[in-house]
PDB file of C-alpha atoms and ligand atoms in Angstrom:
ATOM      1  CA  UNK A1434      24.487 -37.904 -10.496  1.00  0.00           C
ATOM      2  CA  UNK A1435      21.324 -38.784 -12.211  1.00  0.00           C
ATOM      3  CA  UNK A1436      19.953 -39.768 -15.652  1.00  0.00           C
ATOM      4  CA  UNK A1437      19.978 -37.389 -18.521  1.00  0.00           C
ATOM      5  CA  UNK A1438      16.789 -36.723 -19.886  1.00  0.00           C
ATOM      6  CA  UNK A1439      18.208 -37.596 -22.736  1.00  0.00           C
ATOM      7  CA  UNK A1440      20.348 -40.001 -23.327  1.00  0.00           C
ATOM      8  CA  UNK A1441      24.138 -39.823 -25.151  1.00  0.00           C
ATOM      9  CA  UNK A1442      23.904 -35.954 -25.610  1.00  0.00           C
ATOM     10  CA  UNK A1443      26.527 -35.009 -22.723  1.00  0.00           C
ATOM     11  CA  UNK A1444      28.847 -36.779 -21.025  1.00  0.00           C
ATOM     12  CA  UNK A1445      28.841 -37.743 -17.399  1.00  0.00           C
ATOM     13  CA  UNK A1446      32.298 -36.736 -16.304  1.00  0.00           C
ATOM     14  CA  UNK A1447      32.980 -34.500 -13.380  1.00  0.00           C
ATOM     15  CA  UNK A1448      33.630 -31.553 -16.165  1.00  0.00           C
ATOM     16  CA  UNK A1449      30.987 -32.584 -18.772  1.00  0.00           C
ATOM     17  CA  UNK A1450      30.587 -31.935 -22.338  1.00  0.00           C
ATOM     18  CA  UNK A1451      27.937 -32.135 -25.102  1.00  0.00           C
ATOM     19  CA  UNK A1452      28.457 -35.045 -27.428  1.00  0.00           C
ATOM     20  CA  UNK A1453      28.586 -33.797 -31.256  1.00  0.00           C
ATOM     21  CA  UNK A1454      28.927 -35.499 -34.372  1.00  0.00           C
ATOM     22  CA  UNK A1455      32.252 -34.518 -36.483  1.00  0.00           C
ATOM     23  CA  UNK A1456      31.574 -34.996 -40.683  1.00  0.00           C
ATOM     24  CA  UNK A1457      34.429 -37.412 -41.267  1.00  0.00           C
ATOM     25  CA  UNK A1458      34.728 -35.683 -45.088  1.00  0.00           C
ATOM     26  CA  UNK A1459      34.770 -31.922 -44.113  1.00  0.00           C
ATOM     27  CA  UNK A1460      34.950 -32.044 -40.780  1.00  0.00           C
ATOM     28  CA  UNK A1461      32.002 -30.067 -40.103  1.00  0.00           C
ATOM     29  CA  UNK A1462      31.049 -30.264 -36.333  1.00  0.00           C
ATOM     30  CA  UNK A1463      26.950 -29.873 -35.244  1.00  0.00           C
ATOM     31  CA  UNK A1464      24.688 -31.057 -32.410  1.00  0.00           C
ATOM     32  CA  UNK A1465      22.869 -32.474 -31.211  1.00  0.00           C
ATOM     33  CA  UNK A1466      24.363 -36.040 -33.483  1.00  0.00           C
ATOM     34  CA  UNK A1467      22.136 -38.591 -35.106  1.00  0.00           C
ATOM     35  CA  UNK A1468      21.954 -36.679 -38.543  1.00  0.00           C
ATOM     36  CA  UNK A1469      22.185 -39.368 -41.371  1.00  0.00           C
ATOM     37  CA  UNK A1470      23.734 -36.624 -43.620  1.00  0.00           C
ATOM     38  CA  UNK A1471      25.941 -33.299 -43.226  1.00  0.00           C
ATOM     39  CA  UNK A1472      24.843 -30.234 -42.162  1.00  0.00           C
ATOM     40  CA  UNK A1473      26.933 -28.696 -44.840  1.00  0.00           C
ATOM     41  CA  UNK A1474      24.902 -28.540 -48.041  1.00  0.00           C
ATOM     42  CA  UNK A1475      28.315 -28.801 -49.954  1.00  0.00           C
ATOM     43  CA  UNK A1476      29.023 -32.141 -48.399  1.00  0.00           C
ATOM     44  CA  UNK A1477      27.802 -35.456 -49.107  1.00  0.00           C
ATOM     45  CA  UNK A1478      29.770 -37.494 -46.603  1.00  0.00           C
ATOM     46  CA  UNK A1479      27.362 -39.834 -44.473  1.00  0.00           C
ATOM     47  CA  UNK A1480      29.778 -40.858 -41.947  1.00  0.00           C
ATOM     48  CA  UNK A1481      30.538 -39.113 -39.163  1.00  0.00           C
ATOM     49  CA  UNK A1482      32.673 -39.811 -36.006  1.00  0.00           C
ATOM     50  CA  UNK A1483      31.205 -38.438 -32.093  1.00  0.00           C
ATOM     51  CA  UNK A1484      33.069 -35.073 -30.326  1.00  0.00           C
ATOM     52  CA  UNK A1485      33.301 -33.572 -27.325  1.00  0.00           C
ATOM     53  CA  UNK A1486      32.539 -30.086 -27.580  1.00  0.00           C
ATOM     54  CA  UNK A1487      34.298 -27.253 -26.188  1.00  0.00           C
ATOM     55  CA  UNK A1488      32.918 -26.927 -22.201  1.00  0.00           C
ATOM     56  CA  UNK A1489      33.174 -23.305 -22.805  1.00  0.00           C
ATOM     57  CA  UNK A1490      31.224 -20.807 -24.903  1.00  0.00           C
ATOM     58  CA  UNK A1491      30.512 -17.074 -25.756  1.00  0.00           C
ATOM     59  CA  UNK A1492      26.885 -15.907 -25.622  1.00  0.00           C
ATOM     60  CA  UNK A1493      25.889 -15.001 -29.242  1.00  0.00           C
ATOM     61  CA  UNK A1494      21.946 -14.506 -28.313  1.00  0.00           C
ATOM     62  CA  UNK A1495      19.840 -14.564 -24.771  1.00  0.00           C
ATOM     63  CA  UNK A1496      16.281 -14.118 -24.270  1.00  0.00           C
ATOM     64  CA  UNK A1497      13.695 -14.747 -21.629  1.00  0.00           C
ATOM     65  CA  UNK A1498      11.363 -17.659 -21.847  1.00  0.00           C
ATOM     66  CA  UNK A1499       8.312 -16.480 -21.457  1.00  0.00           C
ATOM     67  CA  UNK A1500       6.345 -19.923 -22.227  1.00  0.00           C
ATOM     68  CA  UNK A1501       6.939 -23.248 -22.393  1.00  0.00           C
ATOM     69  CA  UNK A1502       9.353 -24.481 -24.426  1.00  0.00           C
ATOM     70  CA  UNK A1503       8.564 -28.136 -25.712  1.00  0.00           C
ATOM     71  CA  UNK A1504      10.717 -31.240 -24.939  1.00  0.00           C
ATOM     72  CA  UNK A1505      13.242 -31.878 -23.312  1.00  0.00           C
ATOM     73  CA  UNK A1506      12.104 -28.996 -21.251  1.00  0.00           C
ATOM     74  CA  UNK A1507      10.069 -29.975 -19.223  1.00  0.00           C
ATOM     75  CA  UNK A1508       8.774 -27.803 -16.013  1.00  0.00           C
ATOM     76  CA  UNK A1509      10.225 -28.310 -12.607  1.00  0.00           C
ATOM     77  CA  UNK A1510       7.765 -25.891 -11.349  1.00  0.00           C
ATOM     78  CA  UNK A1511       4.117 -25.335 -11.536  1.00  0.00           C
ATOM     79  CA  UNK A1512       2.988 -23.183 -12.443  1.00  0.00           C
ATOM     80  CA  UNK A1513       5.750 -22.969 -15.245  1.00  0.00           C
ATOM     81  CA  UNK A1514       8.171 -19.479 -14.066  1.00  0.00           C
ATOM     82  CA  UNK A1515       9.937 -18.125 -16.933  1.00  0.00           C
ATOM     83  CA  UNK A1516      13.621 -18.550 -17.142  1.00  0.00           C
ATOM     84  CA  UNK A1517      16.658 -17.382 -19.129  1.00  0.00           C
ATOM     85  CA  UNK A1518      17.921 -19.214 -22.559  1.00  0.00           C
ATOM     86  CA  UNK A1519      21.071 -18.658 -23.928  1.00  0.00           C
ATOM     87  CA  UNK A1520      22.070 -19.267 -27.714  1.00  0.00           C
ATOM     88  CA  UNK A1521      26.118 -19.785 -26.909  1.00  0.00           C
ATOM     89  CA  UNK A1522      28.602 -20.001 -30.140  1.00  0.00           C
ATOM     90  CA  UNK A1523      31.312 -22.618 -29.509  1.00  0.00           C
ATOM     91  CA  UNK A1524      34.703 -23.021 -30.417  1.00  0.00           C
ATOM     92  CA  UNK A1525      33.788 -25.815 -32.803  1.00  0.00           C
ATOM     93  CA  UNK A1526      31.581 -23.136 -34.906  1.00  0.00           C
ATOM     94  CA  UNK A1527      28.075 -23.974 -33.679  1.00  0.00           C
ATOM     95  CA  UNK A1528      25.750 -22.765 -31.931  1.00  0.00           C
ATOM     96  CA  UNK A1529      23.968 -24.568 -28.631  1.00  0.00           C
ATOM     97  CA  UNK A1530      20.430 -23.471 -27.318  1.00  0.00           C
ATOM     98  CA  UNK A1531      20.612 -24.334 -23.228  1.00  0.00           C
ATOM     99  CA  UNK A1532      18.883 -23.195 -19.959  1.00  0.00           C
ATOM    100  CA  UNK A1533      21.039 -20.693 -17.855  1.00  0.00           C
ATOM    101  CA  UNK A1534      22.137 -22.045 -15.019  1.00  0.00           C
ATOM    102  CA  UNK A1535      19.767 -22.178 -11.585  1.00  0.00           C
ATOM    103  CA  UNK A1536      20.067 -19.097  -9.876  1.00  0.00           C
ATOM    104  CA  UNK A1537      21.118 -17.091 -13.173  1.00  0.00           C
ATOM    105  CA  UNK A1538      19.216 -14.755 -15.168  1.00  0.00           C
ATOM    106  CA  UNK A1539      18.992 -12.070 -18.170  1.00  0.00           C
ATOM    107  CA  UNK A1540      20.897 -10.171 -15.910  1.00  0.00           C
ATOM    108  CA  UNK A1541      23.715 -12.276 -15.595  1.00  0.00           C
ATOM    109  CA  UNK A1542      23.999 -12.758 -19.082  1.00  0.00           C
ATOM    110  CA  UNK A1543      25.536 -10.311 -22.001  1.00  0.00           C
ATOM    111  CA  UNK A1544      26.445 -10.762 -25.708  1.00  0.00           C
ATOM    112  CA  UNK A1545      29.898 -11.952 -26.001  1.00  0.00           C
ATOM    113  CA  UNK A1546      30.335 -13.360 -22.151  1.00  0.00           C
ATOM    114  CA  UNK A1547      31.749 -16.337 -21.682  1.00  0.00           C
ATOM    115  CA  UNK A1548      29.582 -19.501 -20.178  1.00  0.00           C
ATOM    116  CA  UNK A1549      30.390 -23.010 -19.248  1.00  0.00           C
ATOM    117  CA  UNK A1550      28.409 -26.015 -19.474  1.00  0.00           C
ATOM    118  CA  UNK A1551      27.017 -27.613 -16.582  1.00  0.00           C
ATOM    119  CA  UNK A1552      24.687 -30.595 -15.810  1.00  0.00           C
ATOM    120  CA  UNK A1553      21.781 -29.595 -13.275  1.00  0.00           C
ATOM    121  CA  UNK A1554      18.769 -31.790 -12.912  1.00  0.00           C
ATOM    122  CA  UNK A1555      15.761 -30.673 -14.708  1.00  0.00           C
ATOM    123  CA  UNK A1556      13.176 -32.826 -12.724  1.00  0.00           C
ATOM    124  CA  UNK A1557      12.701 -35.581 -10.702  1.00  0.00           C
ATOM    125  CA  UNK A1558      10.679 -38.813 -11.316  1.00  0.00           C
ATOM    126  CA  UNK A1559      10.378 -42.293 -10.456  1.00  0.00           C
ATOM    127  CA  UNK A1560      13.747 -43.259 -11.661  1.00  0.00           C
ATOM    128  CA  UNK A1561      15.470 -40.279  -9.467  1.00  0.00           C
ATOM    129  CA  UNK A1562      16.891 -37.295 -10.568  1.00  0.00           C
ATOM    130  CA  UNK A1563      17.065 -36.328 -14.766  1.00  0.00           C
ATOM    131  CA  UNK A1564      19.729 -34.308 -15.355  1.00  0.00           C
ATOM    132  CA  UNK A1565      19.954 -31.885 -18.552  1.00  0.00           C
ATOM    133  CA  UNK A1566      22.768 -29.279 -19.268  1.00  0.00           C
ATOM    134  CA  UNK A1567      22.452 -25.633 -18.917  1.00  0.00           C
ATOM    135  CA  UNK A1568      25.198 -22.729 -19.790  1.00  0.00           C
ATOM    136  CA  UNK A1569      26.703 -20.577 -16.437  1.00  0.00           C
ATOM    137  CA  UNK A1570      27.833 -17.443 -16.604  1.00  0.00           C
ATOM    138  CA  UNK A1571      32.093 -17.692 -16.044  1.00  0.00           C
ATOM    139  CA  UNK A1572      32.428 -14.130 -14.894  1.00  0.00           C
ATOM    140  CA  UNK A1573      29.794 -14.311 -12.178  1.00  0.00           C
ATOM    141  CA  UNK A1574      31.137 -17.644 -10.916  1.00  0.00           C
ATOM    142  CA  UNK A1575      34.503 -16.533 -10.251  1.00  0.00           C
ATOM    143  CA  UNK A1576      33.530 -12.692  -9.158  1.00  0.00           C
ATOM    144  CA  UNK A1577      34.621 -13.786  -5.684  1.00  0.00           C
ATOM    145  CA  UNK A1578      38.075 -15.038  -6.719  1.00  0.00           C
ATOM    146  CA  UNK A1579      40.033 -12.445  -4.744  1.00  0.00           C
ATOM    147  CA  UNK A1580      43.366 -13.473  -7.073  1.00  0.00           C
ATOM    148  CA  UNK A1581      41.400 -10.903  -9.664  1.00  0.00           C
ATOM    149  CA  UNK A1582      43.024  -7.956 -10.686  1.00  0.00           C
TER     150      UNK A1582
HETATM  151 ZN1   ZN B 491      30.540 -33.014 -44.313  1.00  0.00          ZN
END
């Protein structure tokens, strides 16, 4: 299914999720992991222990990106088209930046709607397809689920 872009920040499972870092002192959850100290200032612990975040999110901020954003995103196109970012509060208590989902937009996307994480590829290069994750819209997946109402 391709190589992330980078490496050990989601899982590859059929229903993927980002790869945190819990604080084994207070617990505190944040990602992307690799921090040599807490993101709590109250905390000293050093140690922490990798998570699975929640696959699901609410959107707490969206914009459109009207430039390029520096690495890991790099274009697929060119020239670069804009495309939608979404700032999506997790269960855990952080917040992830991510691409929307191909095909999704600023239109598809309002404060407080629920997303889910999914792994699209970003680009292609010599060693095949790299693969990054992006947040889709829930609501807009399932608006053909007739078993609504
Ligand atoms: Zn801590």
């Amino acid at each position: 299914m391709g190589t992330p872009v980078i490496e050990g920040w989601f899982t590859q499972d059929p229903e993927p999720g980002l790869i945190g870092s819990s604080c084994d002192a207070c617990g505190t959850v944040f990602f992307p992991s690799g921090l040599s100290f807490c993101r709590n200032p109250q905390c000293e612990g050093t140690s922490f222990a990798p998570v699975t975040l929640s696959r699901r999110g609410r959107v707490w901020s969206y914009t459109d990106a009207q430039y390029q954003p520096p690495a890991p995103y790099v274009p697929a196109r060119d020239p670069y088209e804009p495309f939608a970012i979404a700032a999506v509060e997790l269960a855990e208590g952080l917040v992830v930046l991510g691409q929307v989902a191909e095909g999704y937009g600023v239109v598809d996307l309002a404060v407080g709607a629920e997303v889910e994480l999914v792994i699209e590829t970003l680009y292609v290069d010599d060693s095949g397809d790299r693969t990054i994750w992006r947040w889709r819209p829930v609501s807009s997946s399932t608006a053909t689920n007739g078993d609504n109402q």
